Structures are given as structure tokens and as C-alpha cells.
Amino acid sequence: MRRRSWLLVTIALLGAAAFLMSRGDAPRREPQARVSFPRALRPAEAQRLEARRTLGERPAPEHVPAAEAPPGRMPPVLDPVLASLPAVPGRSAVVVEANALRHSPIGELLLDCLLTGGDARRLDEAREELGIDPLEDVDRVAFGGNGVLLVSGNFASAKWDALGEDVRTERYGDKARFFGRADHGGDALAVWGDELVLLADDRRELEQTIDRLEGRLPPAPPAIDESSTYGEIYGVISAEQLANLIPAQEQGLRDRVREAAERVELHVDATGDVGIVADVEGPQEALVRDLGKSLGAALSLARVKARAEGDDELVELLDLARVRPQAGRFALELALPLELLQRHLGGGCRAGDEVRATEAPE
Amino acid sequence: MNGTIAVALDLLRESISRRWFLALGAAITLVLVFLGLALRLDVVDGALAATRLFGTALDNDIRSVDVALRPVFEAAADAIFYGGLAFGVLACADFGPSLLAPGRIEHLLALPVRRHELLAGTYLGVLLLACAGALYGAGGLALILGAKTGVWTLRPLAAALLAAVTFTAIYGAMLAAAVFARSSALSAAVGAALFVCGIVAGYRDELLAAFEPGVGREAFAGITLVLPRVSALARTAADIAASRPVDLAVVAAMLAGVFAFGFAMLALAVWRFEGRDF
């Protein structure tokens, strides 16, 4: 090999090196930032809680039978929504901060995705027909263990006539109105003041709820304590319903949840990345500890399976899942990074747009 | 080819007799023994329930073992990568100049070995040495963590090999410097400079954005274009060790680029070596 050719090889290889190494110069995706998980009331949530204490303390009603009086003195729940969600053993109660969620990054993302073309028009029509803007005037949506669905917000301008010509209105108590069809069929619907819409299968449940709000019945122990109203979704889930969320093939894990868990408190924070915390408590510390280990192991195995199947997005999600054991309880933490949701929802929206475009009349 | 291998084996024999390399082996062994004796991991079906060091609980969260051990693997990958490069620059700086030492080079040239085989053998020997050191450290760590957790992964070894390959690119430039001027100090200085410049080159895109358009920006872009992206490779090695997803096509291109740079420096050394009289 002539000496000069070594120099030519050098130059050629340097050119190749520059070309090849520049492939890696693309901006690197930063590793996932730490997701903040909801663990306690934050200052803004404490202020929100204070602003919602609108009921005012009332003296206990005189006609209440002694058997129905709550034991000891309960701290008064002055938030109408929380006061309408009594604790029912073995049943779930969940509050969704609809307005906060709508204005959160994930809410904006979902609206951008969902409200395109015809959907936006339909929403405008609904606004016109109902007299309220569901995206702005609804504050919270709550599901109680007593079977009552509550929607809180500003319904002063709501057009209740839009419910139908055969719907009659009946006043109840100080501030409530019932809406019902002449044949008494269908669900019971009531409005309390201009701030609360209540819906249930059974009218008696609504009457009891309104009676509690207006002081004719003693307050029931709330399903959700005021100090637990942090996050954009919060509440308590029964062990049975949590067990039902576990895939059927994990029957052993389902049984363990039913056996060990007594109360599961759920909190979802959506102010940035979505952080989900489920605090699990049970009467027997050893059983709860074992359940925590079993859930941690199940998450770990699911991650291994996802990796083996090449499901990188699920691997990324399960990377952030963990169980944090504490004395007599544990917290199950899951996270949905916003960046991942943007990628996922972005793809879903594009697919939806394409479907809508092909379905649109020519 | 036989001449190249013979020179490489000769270099390995020489390195074994050096205290530097014995010290490196002893240091890696000590770290591995420390981890083996002190670390206690409580693992349930692939989930880590607790980590204890000398009986003190470090972490009680229950998570996938490989996720929980990410900081350990990342720290190990960084230590092996940057520590290995720094050690290699210092410990291998003398190989080139000692090859060219008066008396020895005349003896080697009298053997039936061609000149480019001498340099290629030295380069290959250093590559083998770097791979052996990296594999010993990373392999030992993978064995200890595998035995303690039941999670057997070759990822730390892959990360260590990436470090070894990166070092050979740096060593190519060190060898070329030694051929131009037979000086261990210069060889080490070139290695250290390339090490630092390679770290900067790894952030090339981010840094270019900070430059005002002009000659300075173009000069920076031109110089860093050919340099091995040391820090980018270190991040990739840490990602591999920590079981994070990496773009294999990009890693393959960068590795090929690093090899090309190393061979380019070797070819430059051969060009100079072929023209020298001894």
C-alpha cells in the first residue's frame, strides 16, 4: 500500500465518522421528570375548600329520633357536595373536579382532540338549548355510595324548560325543585338552589339528601373528609370495586384485595403530568403488607411482559408505578406523563380526524 | 494479520506486568466484594421490596427490580465509562512511545512484521485491554446483582463495551500523537483533550444554538463534527445499563462513527510511521 493512500484512507474515514456520528446529534428525549403525586391539601386546594363552605352551621333538628342522631359531635361538613355524599359501608364515592380538570393540560388536550368540526357545533347547540356552558358552568361531578349523582356549578341561567313539555316542577323544602314526568317514570331529578343538580334512581334518596342540606335531617358522616379533597379526582373506592378492576385472570390478587383492603382512598392530580395515588388501608397490618407486595410484584411482572411484547409505552408507564408501604397501609402510585399522553392522544386524534373526514358527506 | 495479533498479545503481556493495571484490577475487585457483602435486596417476583446496605434500609418502595436498581446501574455505567476513559488515557499513554523507543523499534522492525501491523497490533491490544477491564467490572456487577435479585441482564456489559469502543477512538488519536512526537506526556495530553472535547461534542446541537452566526459558530460546528460524541455515548451507555429504551439505529451509527474515527487516527499514524526512518 502506497504511503499516500493511508492519508486518503484517513480523510475518507474522518468523513465517514463525521457523517455517522452526526446521526446521534438529534435532540435527545429527556428522561421522564419526576411526577408529583397528590399526598395532601395544597394551598390552592385549601383556599378552594374554604370557599366552598357555604352551608353554615345549623342547630340539630329537634324532631330527629335519638337513634338517628350521630354519636358524639361530628365536625360539621359545610361543603354542600361533601355533605351530600354520606359514607355507605362497602360503596364508593368519588368527586371529579370537572372545571379544574377541563382547564388542566390533559383537559385541554382532550378538548382539542374531541371538539373538532361537528362536535364543536353540537356543543354550541347544547349551550344554546340548556342555557349553560357545560365546559365552564359545571364545577364538580360526584357519585355517592347512596346512588346519588351530583353536579355542582352555576345553573342560574339554565333553561329547565328544555327538559320537555310534559315535565312538571315541584318545589321541595327551602331551595329545591323536583322535575318529573307526569307518569312518574324515569330517574328522579332535583335542583338545589342554582348550584346543585341531583339525580338518582330513587326520589327518597334525593329527598334525604336535600333534607340533610337544609338541616331537617342530622348530617351523616361524610364519605370523603374535607382534608381529603385534594387532586382533580378524589374519593373512596370499595375493596370490591377495586378488586373488580383487576383482570379476571389475576383471581388470587382479587381475593387478596377483598380480604385485606377495607378502605381505598383515591387521588388523581392533573395539574401537569397525571399522578394517581390509591391509599389502601385494612384492619390487619400483615395482610395489607402482603397485599402491597403482591401488587408491586404484579406491576413488575406486567412490566416484564410488556417489555417482552415490545409495548414500550406500557413499559414507560409501568416504570413509574410503585407501591409505598407505610404502617398498616400502603400507597399505590401510578403516573401518566403528559408527554406520553400528548403522543398517544395526538395519534388518536389524527386517526379520529381521518375517520371523520372519510365519513363526511361529499 | 498474524503479526498484528502477535503485537497485540505482546502488549497484553506487557500491561500485566505494569502496576497500574494490577491496581485497576484490585480496585474493581474491591468494589465488587464490597457490593457483594454489604448489599441486601428483598425481591418478590421481580419486584424489589427493600434495599439494605450494611443492614440499614435505603429504600422500601416496591418497584420492578430493574427500575429500582436504575441509579445503581447508571452510576456503575458512568463510573465505568468516564473512570475507564480517564484511567485509560493515563495508563495507556506510554504504550505508543515505548513501542517507538530507541533500541526496541529497531528490534521490532527487524522482525517479519510490517510497519502498519505494529501499530494495528498496538491498537488491537489496547482495544482488548479496554474490553477486558470494562467486562470485568460490569460483568462482576451484573453477576452480583443477578445473584441477589434473580434478574440476569447483560445490559451493564453492553454499556461497558460501549465505553471500551469509545476509548479506542481516543486511543487512536493518542497513538497518532506518539508517532508524530515520541512523548508519553503529549500522548496523554492529546487523549485528555479529546476526552474533554468529546464531552463538549456530545452537546454539539445544544451548544450550537448558543452561538451567534459567524465564523466562530462555523468553526465550532466543523471541529466538533468529526469528534467522537463522548458524553452522548456515555448517556447511551447509562440508558442501556438502566434498561431505558434506546434508538438502536442511532447507537449503531454512532458506534460505527467512533470506529471510523479510531481507524482514521490509526491510518494517520500509519501514514506518518511509514515515512519515518529509524
mmCIF file of C-alpha atoms in Angstrom, chain B residues 14-228:
data_model
loop_
_atom_site.group_PDB
_atom_site.id
_atom_site.type_symbol
_atom_site.label_atom_id
_atom_site.label_comp_id
_atom_site.label_asym_id
_atom_site.label_seq_id
_atom_site.Cartn_x
_atom_site.Cartn_y
_atom_site.Cartn_z
ATOM 1 C CA GLU B 14 3.413 -6.003 28.977
ATOM 2 C CA SER B 15 0.303 -4.499 30.560
ATOM 3 C CA ILE B 16 0.000 -7.396 33.035
ATOM 4 C CA SER B 17 3.480 -6.598 34.306
ATOM 5 C CA ARG B 18 2.522 -2.942 34.936
ATOM 6 C CA ARG B 19 1.357 -1.936 38.409
ATOM 7 C CA TRP B 20 -1.234 0.457 37.005
ATOM 8 C CA PHE B 21 -3.284 -2.366 35.614
ATOM 9 C CA LEU B 22 -2.869 -4.547 38.683
ATOM 10 C CA ALA B 23 -4.137 -1.610 40.763
ATOM 11 C CA LEU B 24 -7.127 -1.193 38.438
ATOM 12 C CA GLY B 25 -7.981 -4.890 38.741
ATOM 13 C CA ALA B 26 -7.639 -4.728 42.538
ATOM 14 C CA ALA B 27 -9.832 -1.598 42.756
ATOM 15 C CA ILE B 28 -12.615 -3.139 40.650
ATOM 16 C CA THR B 29 -12.423 -6.337 42.728
ATOM 17 C CA LEU B 30 -12.676 -4.374 45.973
ATOM 18 C CA VAL B 31 -15.797 -2.510 44.798
ATOM 19 C CA LEU B 32 -17.409 -5.769 43.705
ATOM 20 C CA VAL B 33 -16.600 -7.510 47.012
ATOM 21 C CA PHE B 34 -17.973 -4.505 48.926
ATOM 22 C CA LEU B 35 -21.246 -4.664 46.996
ATOM 23 C CA GLY B 36 -21.422 -8.434 47.290
ATOM 24 C CA LEU B 37 -21.080 -8.388 51.082
ATOM 25 C CA ALA B 38 -22.961 -5.237 52.009
ATOM 26 C CA LEU B 39 -25.939 -5.031 49.683
ATOM 27 C CA ARG B 40 -29.104 -6.890 50.648
ATOM 28 C CA LEU B 41 -32.080 -6.829 48.323
ATOM 29 C CA ASP B 42 -35.506 -8.131 49.254
ATOM 30 C CA VAL B 43 -37.086 -9.293 45.988
ATOM 31 C CA VAL B 44 -40.597 -10.678 45.434
ATOM 32 C CA ASP B 45 -41.442 -11.943 41.935
ATOM 33 C CA GLY B 46 -39.311 -9.391 40.146
ATOM 34 C CA ALA B 47 -40.344 -6.527 42.427
ATOM 35 C CA LEU B 48 -37.872 -5.020 44.841
ATOM 36 C CA ALA B 49 -39.457 -4.606 48.257
ATOM 37 C CA ALA B 50 -36.449 -3.248 50.152
ATOM 38 C CA THR B 51 -32.793 -2.335 49.708
ATOM 39 C CA ARG B 52 -30.419 -2.543 52.640
ATOM 40 C CA LEU B 53 -26.769 -1.544 52.840
ATOM 41 C CA PHE B 54 -24.987 -2.838 55.962
ATOM 42 C CA GLY B 55 -28.436 -3.561 57.421
ATOM 43 C CA THR B 56 -29.710 -0.002 57.015
ATOM 44 C CA ALA B 57 -32.828 0.372 54.853
ATOM 45 C CA LEU B 58 -32.159 2.622 51.861
ATOM 46 C CA ASP B 59 -35.471 2.286 50.086
ATOM 47 C CA ASN B 60 -38.687 0.477 50.943
ATOM 48 C CA ASP B 61 -40.758 1.283 47.854
ATOM 49 C CA ILE B 62 -41.949 -1.797 45.988
ATOM 50 C CA ARG B 63 -40.990 -1.437 42.334
ATOM 51 C CA SER B 64 -39.670 -3.501 39.450
ATOM 52 C CA VAL B 65 -36.141 -4.565 40.306
ATOM 53 C CA ASP B 66 -34.550 -3.144 37.191
ATOM 54 C CA VAL B 67 -36.359 0.183 37.699
ATOM 55 C CA ALA B 68 -35.373 0.317 41.369
ATOM 56 C CA LEU B 69 -31.774 -0.523 40.533
ATOM 57 C CA ARG B 70 -31.540 2.067 37.766
ATOM 58 C CA PRO B 71 -29.482 4.503 39.840
ATOM 59 C CA VAL B 72 -27.039 1.672 40.672
ATOM 60 C CA PHE B 73 -26.692 0.632 37.030
ATOM 61 C CA GLU B 74 -26.472 4.236 35.836
ATOM 62 C CA ALA B 75 -23.844 5.118 38.413
ATOM 63 C CA ALA B 76 -21.898 1.982 37.506
ATOM 64 C CA ALA B 77 -22.135 2.767 33.773
ATOM 65 C CA ASP B 78 -20.976 6.360 34.343
ATOM 66 C CA ALA B 79 -18.130 5.244 36.606
ATOM 67 C CA ILE B 80 -17.023 2.606 34.129
ATOM 68 C CA PHE B 81 -17.362 4.981 31.186
ATOM 69 C CA TYR B 82 -15.756 8.160 32.470
ATOM 70 C CA GLY B 83 -13.496 6.452 35.004
ATOM 71 C CA GLY B 84 -12.393 3.930 32.419
ATOM 72 C CA LEU B 85 -11.650 6.601 29.820
ATOM 73 C CA ALA B 86 -9.687 8.745 32.272
ATOM 74 C CA PHE B 87 -7.746 5.741 33.552
ATOM 75 C CA GLY B 88 -7.128 4.504 30.019
ATOM 76 C CA VAL B 89 -5.779 7.863 28.876
ATOM 77 C CA LEU B 90 -3.278 7.897 31.755
ATOM 78 C CA ALA B 91 -2.351 4.220 31.784
ATOM 79 C CA CYS B 92 -2.057 3.680 28.039
ATOM 80 C CA ALA B 93 -0.235 6.911 27.174
ATOM 81 C CA ASP B 94 3.110 5.142 27.409
ATOM 82 C CA PHE B 95 2.377 2.191 25.093
ATOM 83 C CA GLY B 96 2.998 4.120 21.840
ATOM 84 C CA PRO B 97 6.170 5.947 22.924
ATOM 85 C CA SER B 98 7.649 2.748 24.453
ATOM 86 C CA LEU B 99 6.949 0.927 21.162
ATOM 87 C CA LEU B 100 8.997 3.588 19.376
ATOM 88 C CA ALA B 101 11.740 3.696 21.995
ATOM 89 C CA PRO B 102 15.293 3.582 20.514
ATOM 90 C CA GLY B 103 16.545 0.022 20.581
ATOM 91 C CA ARG B 104 13.098 -1.540 20.778
ATOM 92 C CA ILE B 105 11.724 -0.163 17.494
ATOM 93 C CA GLU B 106 14.839 -1.276 15.581
ATOM 94 C CA HIS B 107 14.409 -4.725 17.095
ATOM 95 C CA LEU B 108 10.701 -4.854 16.137
ATOM 96 C CA LEU B 109 11.351 -3.623 12.599
ATOM 97 C CA ALA B 110 13.917 -6.376 12.173
ATOM 98 C CA LEU B 111 11.171 -8.953 12.836
ATOM 99 C CA PRO B 112 8.955 -10.208 9.987
ATOM 100 C CA VAL B 113 6.231 -7.728 10.933
ATOM 101 C CA ARG B 114 5.126 -4.926 8.656
ATOM 102 C CA ARG B 115 5.058 -1.389 9.982
ATOM 103 C CA HIS B 116 1.284 -0.968 9.849
ATOM 104 C CA GLU B 117 0.926 -4.321 11.638
ATOM 105 C CA LEU B 118 2.975 -2.949 14.520
ATOM 106 C CA LEU B 119 0.591 -0.035 15.003
ATOM 107 C CA ALA B 120 -2.535 -2.084 14.308
ATOM 108 C CA GLY B 121 -1.352 -4.673 16.865
ATOM 109 C CA THR B 122 -0.796 -1.979 19.482
ATOM 110 C CA TYR B 123 -4.251 -0.559 18.740
ATOM 111 C CA LEU B 124 -5.863 -4.010 18.906
ATOM 112 C CA GLY B 125 -4.055 -4.781 22.162
ATOM 113 C CA VAL B 126 -5.381 -1.610 23.784
ATOM 114 C CA LEU B 127 -8.888 -2.415 22.488
ATOM 115 C CA LEU B 128 -8.682 -5.876 24.091
ATOM 116 C CA LEU B 129 -7.327 -4.396 27.299
ATOM 117 C CA ALA B 130 -10.135 -1.832 27.482
ATOM 118 C CA CYS B 131 -12.748 -4.512 26.779
ATOM 119 C CA ALA B 132 -11.283 -6.829 29.438
ATOM 120 C CA GLY B 133 -11.300 -4.127 32.132
ATOM 121 C CA ALA B 134 -14.818 -2.993 31.273
ATOM 122 C CA LEU B 135 -16.189 -6.522 31.079
ATOM 123 C CA TYR B 136 -14.567 -7.482 34.397
ATOM 124 C CA GLY B 137 -16.157 -4.541 36.223
ATOM 125 C CA ALA B 138 -19.552 -4.649 34.523
ATOM 126 C CA GLY B 139 -19.672 -8.435 34.405
ATOM 127 C CA GLY B 140 -18.910 -8.681 38.130
ATOM 128 C CA LEU B 141 -21.625 -6.139 38.912
ATOM 129 C CA ALA B 142 -24.150 -7.973 36.704
ATOM 130 C CA LEU B 143 -23.264 -11.267 38.426
ATOM 131 C CA ILE B 144 -23.640 -9.832 41.937
ATOM 132 C CA LEU B 145 -26.953 -8.107 41.204
ATOM 133 C CA GLY B 146 -28.192 -11.147 39.279
ATOM 134 C CA ALA B 147 -27.387 -13.449 42.182
ATOM 135 C CA LYS B 148 -29.034 -11.104 44.690
ATOM 136 C CA THR B 149 -32.144 -10.228 42.685
ATOM 137 C CA GLY B 150 -32.648 -13.111 40.277
ATOM 138 C CA VAL B 151 -32.700 -10.584 37.437
ATOM 139 C CA TRP B 152 -29.996 -11.551 34.986
ATOM 140 C CA THR B 153 -29.186 -8.881 32.464
ATOM 141 C CA LEU B 154 -26.333 -8.356 30.037
ATOM 142 C CA ARG B 155 -27.101 -4.660 29.724
ATOM 143 C CA PRO B 156 -24.281 -3.450 32.015
ATOM 144 C CA LEU B 157 -21.863 -5.444 29.849
ATOM 145 C CA ALA B 158 -23.225 -3.828 26.697
ATOM 146 C CA ALA B 159 -22.772 -0.418 28.317
ATOM 147 C CA ALA B 160 -19.209 -1.303 29.314
ATOM 148 C CA LEU B 161 -18.367 -2.418 25.782
ATOM 149 C CA LEU B 162 -19.633 0.916 24.510
ATOM 150 C CA ALA B 163 -17.161 2.603 26.849
ATOM 151 C CA ALA B 164 -14.345 0.375 25.605
ATOM 152 C CA VAL B 165 -15.100 1.181 21.981
ATOM 153 C CA THR B 166 -15.180 4.904 22.776
ATOM 154 C CA PHE B 167 -11.790 4.612 24.419
ATOM 155 C CA THR B 168 -10.259 3.010 21.353
ATOM 156 C CA ALA B 169 -11.260 6.094 19.311
ATOM 157 C CA ILE B 170 -9.431 8.264 21.819
ATOM 158 C CA TYR B 171 -6.500 5.877 21.857
ATOM 159 C CA GLY B 172 -6.237 6.090 18.039
ATOM 160 C CA ALA B 173 -5.505 9.807 18.389
ATOM 161 C CA MET B 174 -3.068 9.151 21.279
ATOM 162 C CA LEU B 175 -1.174 6.624 19.170
ATOM 163 C CA ALA B 176 -1.017 9.034 16.225
ATOM 164 C CA ALA B 177 0.351 11.753 18.543
ATOM 165 C CA ALA B 178 3.006 9.344 19.827
ATOM 166 C CA VAL B 179 4.099 8.546 16.280
ATOM 167 C CA PHE B 180 4.396 12.245 15.417
ATOM 168 C CA ALA B 181 6.371 13.050 18.586
ATOM 169 C CA ARG B 182 7.527 10.199 20.790
ATOM 170 C CA SER B 183 6.268 11.605 24.076
ATOM 171 C CA SER B 184 4.081 9.995 26.728
ATOM 172 C CA ALA B 185 3.090 13.419 28.028
ATOM 173 C CA LEU B 186 1.935 14.581 24.592
ATOM 174 C CA SER B 187 0.088 11.318 24.025
ATOM 175 C CA ALA B 188 -1.721 11.705 27.364
ATOM 176 C CA ALA B 189 -2.422 15.382 26.656
ATOM 177 C CA VAL B 190 -3.986 14.564 23.280
ATOM 178 C CA GLY B 191 -6.075 11.835 24.924
ATOM 179 C CA ALA B 192 -7.224 14.158 27.698
ATOM 180 C CA ALA B 193 -8.016 16.946 25.220
ATOM 181 C CA LEU B 194 -10.035 14.579 23.038
ATOM 182 C CA PHE B 195 -11.809 13.253 26.155
ATOM 183 C CA VAL B 196 -12.876 16.784 27.153
ATOM 184 C CA CYS B 197 -13.650 17.910 23.587
ATOM 185 C CA GLY B 198 -15.652 14.704 23.075
ATOM 186 C CA ILE B 199 -17.788 15.576 26.108
ATOM 187 C CA VAL B 200 -18.412 19.018 24.574
ATOM 188 C CA ALA B 201 -19.124 17.457 21.149
ATOM 189 C CA GLY B 202 -21.818 15.319 22.758
ATOM 190 C CA TYR B 203 -23.761 18.535 23.438
ATOM 191 C CA ARG B 204 -22.990 19.914 19.973
ATOM 192 C CA ASP B 205 -26.539 20.709 18.931
ATOM 193 C CA GLU B 206 -27.441 22.390 22.212
ATOM 194 C CA LEU B 207 -24.239 24.461 22.229
ATOM 195 C CA LEU B 208 -24.527 25.484 18.570
ATOM 196 C CA ALA B 209 -27.838 27.129 19.389
ATOM 197 C CA ALA B 210 -25.998 29.385 21.846
ATOM 198 C CA PHE B 211 -23.506 30.652 19.238
ATOM 199 C CA GLU B 212 -24.051 33.832 17.229
ATOM 200 C CA PRO B 213 -23.992 33.101 13.484
ATOM 201 C CA GLY B 214 -20.493 33.682 12.101
ATOM 202 C CA VAL B 215 -17.015 32.254 11.864
ATOM 203 C CA GLY B 216 -16.927 31.087 15.487
ATOM 204 C CA ARG B 217 -20.101 29.087 15.076
ATOM 205 C CA GLU B 218 -18.944 27.518 11.833
ATOM 206 C CA ALA B 219 -15.534 26.678 13.335
ATOM 207 C CA PHE B 220 -17.173 25.046 16.355
ATOM 208 C CA ALA B 221 -19.550 23.143 14.095
ATOM 209 C CA GLY B 222 -16.715 21.966 11.836
ATOM 210 C CA ILE B 223 -14.362 20.861 14.610
ATOM 211 C CA THR B 224 -16.970 19.065 16.683
ATOM 212 C CA LEU B 225 -18.436 17.376 13.609
ATOM 213 C CA VAL B 226 -15.608 14.832 13.423
ATOM 214 C CA LEU B 227 -15.034 14.353 17.162
ATOM 215 C CA PRO B 228 -16.358 11.283 18.996
#
